[in-house]
Amino acid sequence: SPNFSLAQINLAAYKTIIQQALAPFKAFSINFSGITLSSSGVVAKGYDQEGTLNEIRDALRTAFKSTDLAQTIDKRYVLKAAHSTLLRFKEPLKNKDLFVDFLMHHQSTEFGSTKIKTIDLVFNDWYMKTGNVKILKKYQLQ
């Protein structure tokens, strides 16, 4: 929300409900393989083989439904996928053909995997600009 402020919410209540929802979950891995485009950049496609990420999302949805706390987890669309942004477009491409060739060549590139051991509750802008990201709480997964 463009006019959102942390002062508008009961941050302690959010921290508590998230802590309760995340309590049963253990660390898990996401494998990054292949690239795709979004309207604003290029992303590596992430795959959670065990399904833990979506189980966490479902646990958070369920936890928030039992409260009167505002949340927007599925406001634009139902979250199901994982990804990592590789680059964002700051201006129109100058050499589209070269860029498309690069994308086609790396369509199936294996980027490796990462172990998710913590989940951060953050205050941020849409682009996660470093200067606008504030970590509100870190949750350690078992």
PDB file of C-alpha atoms in Angstrom:
ATOM      1  CA  SER A   1       0.000   0.000   0.000  1.00  0.00           C
ATOM      2  CA  PRO A   2       1.488   3.350  -0.981  1.00  0.00           C
ATOM      3  CA  ASN A   3       0.540   5.092   2.277  1.00  0.00           C
ATOM      4  CA  PHE A   4       1.284   2.215   4.651  1.00  0.00           C
ATOM      5  CA  SER A   5       3.103   2.918   7.898  1.00  0.00           C
ATOM      6  CA  LEU A   6       4.200   0.471  10.591  1.00  0.00           C
ATOM      7  CA  ALA A   7       2.557   2.781  13.128  1.00  0.00           C
ATOM      8  CA  GLN A   8      -0.830   1.723  11.658  1.00  0.00           C
ATOM      9  CA  ILE A   9      -0.548  -1.896  12.842  1.00  0.00           C
ATOM     10  CA  ASN A  10      -0.008  -3.897  15.994  1.00  0.00           C
ATOM     11  CA  LEU A  11       3.415  -5.245  15.022  1.00  0.00           C
ATOM     12  CA  ALA A  12       3.679  -7.406  18.157  1.00  0.00           C
ATOM     13  CA  ALA A  13       0.497  -9.264  17.174  1.00  0.00           C
ATOM     14  CA  TYR A  14       1.858  -9.946  13.678  1.00  0.00           C
ATOM     15  CA  LYS A  15       5.150 -11.223  15.106  1.00  0.00           C
ATOM     16  CA  THR A  16       3.308 -13.548  17.471  1.00  0.00           C
ATOM     17  CA  ILE A  17       0.911 -15.039  14.908  1.00  0.00           C
ATOM     18  CA  ILE A  18       3.762 -15.623  12.447  1.00  0.00           C
ATOM     19  CA  GLN A  19       5.924 -17.238  15.164  1.00  0.00           C
ATOM     20  CA  GLN A  20       3.082 -19.635  16.003  1.00  0.00           C
ATOM     21  CA  ALA A  21       2.474 -20.498  12.349  1.00  0.00           C
ATOM     22  CA  LEU A  22       6.169 -21.152  11.639  1.00  0.00           C
ATOM     23  CA  ALA A  23       6.901 -23.120  14.827  1.00  0.00           C
ATOM     24  CA  PRO A  24       6.454 -26.636  13.364  1.00  0.00           C
ATOM     25  CA  PHE A  25       8.588 -26.079  10.260  1.00  0.00           C
ATOM     26  CA  LYS A  26      12.127 -27.244   9.630  1.00  0.00           C
ATOM     27  CA  ALA A  27      14.743 -25.790   7.293  1.00  0.00           C
ATOM     28  CA  PHE A  28      14.214 -26.724   3.648  1.00  0.00           C
ATOM     29  CA  SER A  29      15.928 -26.299   0.287  1.00  0.00           C
ATOM     30  CA  ILE A  30      14.957 -24.516  -2.898  1.00  0.00           C
ATOM     31  CA  ASN A  31      16.633 -25.484  -6.158  1.00  0.00           C
ATOM     32  CA  PHE A  32      16.996 -22.798  -8.832  1.00  0.00           C
ATOM     33  CA  SER A  33      16.846 -24.063 -12.397  1.00  0.00           C
ATOM     34  CA  GLY A  34      16.052 -22.090 -15.527  1.00  0.00           C
ATOM     35  CA  ILE A  35      15.047 -18.500 -16.086  1.00  0.00           C
ATOM     36  CA  THR A  36      11.894 -16.706 -17.024  1.00  0.00           C
ATOM     37  CA  LEU A  37      10.812 -13.117 -17.553  1.00  0.00           C
ATOM     38  CA  SER A  38       8.576 -10.897 -15.525  1.00  0.00           C
ATOM     39  CA  SER A  39       7.352  -7.502 -16.660  1.00  0.00           C
ATOM     40  CA  SER A  40      10.233  -5.861 -14.825  1.00  0.00           C
ATOM     41  CA  GLY A  41      13.148  -8.280 -15.082  1.00  0.00           C
ATOM     42  CA  VAL A  42      14.613 -11.765 -15.277  1.00  0.00           C
ATOM     43  CA  VAL A  43      14.085 -14.348 -12.549  1.00  0.00           C
ATOM     44  CA  ALA A  44      15.558 -17.753 -11.749  1.00  0.00           C
ATOM     45  CA  LYS A  45      12.808 -20.333 -11.279  1.00  0.00           C
ATOM     46  CA  GLY A  46      12.816 -21.918  -7.831  1.00  0.00           C
ATOM     47  CA  TYR A  47      11.600 -25.404  -6.958  1.00  0.00           C
ATOM     48  CA  ASP A  48      10.851 -26.666  -3.466  1.00  0.00           C
ATOM     49  CA  GLN A  49      10.836 -30.435  -3.968  1.00  0.00           C
ATOM     50  CA  GLU A  50       9.370 -31.173  -0.527  1.00  0.00           C
ATOM     51  CA  GLY A  51       6.563 -28.608  -0.710  1.00  0.00           C
ATOM     52  CA  THR A  52       7.552 -26.925   2.549  1.00  0.00           C
ATOM     53  CA  LEU A  53       7.285 -23.395   1.172  1.00  0.00           C
ATOM     54  CA  ASN A  54       3.642 -23.841   0.207  1.00  0.00           C
ATOM     55  CA  GLU A  55       2.931 -25.579   3.531  1.00  0.00           C
ATOM     56  CA  ILE A  56       4.324 -22.495   5.279  1.00  0.00           C
ATOM     57  CA  ARG A  57       2.197 -20.217   3.121  1.00  0.00           C
ATOM     58  CA  ASP A  58      -0.907 -22.284   3.917  1.00  0.00           C
ATOM     59  CA  ALA A  59      -0.087 -22.201   7.639  1.00  0.00           C
ATOM     60  CA  LEU A  60       0.207 -18.407   7.493  1.00  0.00           C
ATOM     61  CA  ARG A  61      -3.082 -18.103   5.573  1.00  0.00           C
ATOM     62  CA  THR A  62      -4.841 -20.256   8.167  1.00  0.00           C
ATOM     63  CA  ALA A  63      -3.277 -18.380  11.084  1.00  0.00           C
ATOM     64  CA  PHE A  64      -4.294 -14.979   9.735  1.00  0.00           C
ATOM     65  CA  LYS A  65      -7.867 -16.117   9.008  1.00  0.00           C
ATOM     66  CA  SER A  66      -8.323 -16.740  12.732  1.00  0.00           C
ATOM     67  CA  THR A  67      -7.463 -13.093  13.511  1.00  0.00           C
ATOM     68  CA  ASP A  68      -8.695  -9.667  12.532  1.00  0.00           C
ATOM     69  CA  LEU A  69      -5.192  -8.643  11.416  1.00  0.00           C
ATOM     70  CA  ALA A  70      -4.947  -7.204   7.906  1.00  0.00           C
ATOM     71  CA  GLN A  71      -2.903  -9.226   5.431  1.00  0.00           C
ATOM     72  CA  THR A  72      -2.452  -9.291   1.666  1.00  0.00           C
ATOM     73  CA  ILE A  73      -0.769 -12.656   1.015  1.00  0.00           C
ATOM     74  CA  ASP A  74      -3.059 -13.484  -1.936  1.00  0.00           C
ATOM     75  CA  LYS A  75      -4.156  -9.966  -2.888  1.00  0.00           C
ATOM     76  CA  ARG A  76      -2.740 -10.040  -6.440  1.00  0.00           C
ATOM     77  CA  TYR A  77      -2.663 -13.821  -6.994  1.00  0.00           C
ATOM     78  CA  VAL A  78      -2.295 -17.024  -4.992  1.00  0.00           C
ATOM     79  CA  LEU A  79       1.382 -17.483  -4.220  1.00  0.00           C
ATOM     80  CA  LYS A  80       2.639 -20.927  -5.260  1.00  0.00           C
ATOM     81  CA  ALA A  81       6.053 -20.488  -6.850  1.00  0.00           C
ATOM     82  CA  ALA A  82       9.520 -19.553  -5.682  1.00  0.00           C
ATOM     83  CA  HIS A  83      11.963 -17.378  -7.577  1.00  0.00           C
ATOM     84  CA  SER A  84      15.019 -15.206  -7.235  1.00  0.00           C
ATOM     85  CA  THR A  85      15.253 -11.965  -9.156  1.00  0.00           C
ATOM     86  CA  LEU A  86      18.433 -11.920 -11.230  1.00  0.00           C
ATOM     87  CA  LEU A  87      18.026  -8.482 -12.777  1.00  0.00           C
ATOM     88  CA  ARG A  88      15.526  -5.681 -13.105  1.00  0.00           C
ATOM     89  CA  PHE A  89      15.015  -3.469 -16.130  1.00  0.00           C
ATOM     90  CA  LYS A  90      15.868   0.148 -15.409  1.00  0.00           C
ATOM     91  CA  GLU A  91      15.302   1.333 -18.972  1.00  0.00           C
ATOM     92  CA  PRO A  92      14.239  -0.160 -22.328  1.00  0.00           C
ATOM     93  CA  LEU A  93      16.638  -2.688 -23.835  1.00  0.00           C
ATOM     94  CA  LYS A  94      19.071  -1.374 -26.420  1.00  0.00           C
ATOM     95  CA  ASN A  95      19.901  -4.715 -28.045  1.00  0.00           C
ATOM     96  CA  LYS A  96      16.816  -6.899 -27.753  1.00  0.00           C
ATOM     97  CA  ASP A  97      18.077  -9.606 -30.120  1.00  0.00           C
ATOM     98  CA  LEU A  98      21.262 -10.171 -28.113  1.00  0.00           C
ATOM     99  CA  PHE A  99      19.261 -10.253 -24.904  1.00  0.00           C
ATOM    100  CA  VAL A 100      16.761 -12.784 -26.296  1.00  0.00           C
ATOM    101  CA  ASP A 101      19.668 -14.974 -27.497  1.00  0.00           C
ATOM    102  CA  PHE A 102      21.161 -14.873 -23.999  1.00  0.00           C
ATOM    103  CA  LEU A 103      17.826 -15.820 -22.440  1.00  0.00           C
ATOM    104  CA  MET A 104      17.286 -18.697 -24.861  1.00  0.00           C
ATOM    105  CA  HIS A 105      20.792 -19.998 -24.161  1.00  0.00           C
ATOM    106  CA  HIS A 106      20.201 -19.963 -20.389  1.00  0.00           C
ATOM    107  CA  GLN A 107      16.610 -21.186 -20.362  1.00  0.00           C
ATOM    108  CA  SER A 108      17.656 -24.358 -18.527  1.00  0.00           C
ATOM    109  CA  THR A 109      20.713 -23.174 -16.602  1.00  0.00           C
ATOM    110  CA  GLU A 110      21.139 -24.836 -13.205  1.00  0.00           C
ATOM    111  CA  PHE A 111      21.876 -22.199 -10.576  1.00  0.00           C
ATOM    112  CA  GLY A 112      22.096 -24.592  -7.629  1.00  0.00           C
ATOM    113  CA  SER A 113      20.157 -24.680  -4.412  1.00  0.00           C
ATOM    114  CA  THR A 114      19.934 -22.798  -1.163  1.00  0.00           C
ATOM    115  CA  LYS A 115      18.931 -23.974   2.284  1.00  0.00           C
ATOM    116  CA  ILE A 116      16.224 -21.820   3.863  1.00  0.00           C
ATOM    117  CA  LYS A 117      17.002 -21.709   7.592  1.00  0.00           C
ATOM    118  CA  THR A 118      15.372 -18.404   8.498  1.00  0.00           C
ATOM    119  CA  ILE A 119      12.344 -16.460   7.354  1.00  0.00           C
ATOM    120  CA  ASP A 120      12.373 -12.692   7.745  1.00  0.00           C
ATOM    121  CA  LEU A 121       9.402 -10.467   8.413  1.00  0.00           C
ATOM    122  CA  VAL A 122      10.282  -7.281   6.564  1.00  0.00           C
ATOM    123  CA  PHE A 123       8.978  -3.822   5.847  1.00  0.00           C
ATOM    124  CA  ASN A 124       9.871  -3.062   2.228  1.00  0.00           C
ATOM    125  CA  ASP A 125       8.925  -1.518  -1.052  1.00  0.00           C
ATOM    126  CA  TRP A 126       7.853  -3.540  -4.114  1.00  0.00           C
ATOM    127  CA  TYR A 127      11.424  -3.726  -5.452  1.00  0.00           C
ATOM    128  CA  MET A 128      13.058  -4.643  -2.137  1.00  0.00           C
ATOM    129  CA  LYS A 129      15.430  -1.687  -2.540  1.00  0.00           C
ATOM    130  CA  THR A 130      18.146  -2.046   0.079  1.00  0.00           C
ATOM    131  CA  GLY A 131      17.517   1.384   1.565  1.00  0.00           C
ATOM    132  CA  ASN A 132      13.804   0.607   1.977  1.00  0.00           C
ATOM    133  CA  VAL A 133      14.060  -2.853   3.561  1.00  0.00           C
ATOM    134  CA  LYS A 134      13.780  -3.062   7.332  1.00  0.00           C
ATOM    135  CA  ILE A 135      14.000  -6.477   9.003  1.00  0.00           C
ATOM    136  CA  LEU A 136      11.330  -6.556  11.700  1.00  0.00           C
ATOM    137  CA  LYS A 137      11.915 -10.114  12.959  1.00  0.00           C
ATOM    138  CA  LYS A 138      13.957 -13.173  11.989  1.00  0.00           C
ATOM    139  CA  TYR A 139      12.320 -16.564  12.497  1.00  0.00           C
ATOM    140  CA  GLN A 140      14.653 -19.548  12.809  1.00  0.00           C
ATOM    141  CA  LEU A 141      13.320 -22.766  11.310  1.00  0.00           C
ATOM    142  CA  GLN A 142      14.065 -25.936  13.306  1.00  0.00           C
TER     143      GLN A 142
END
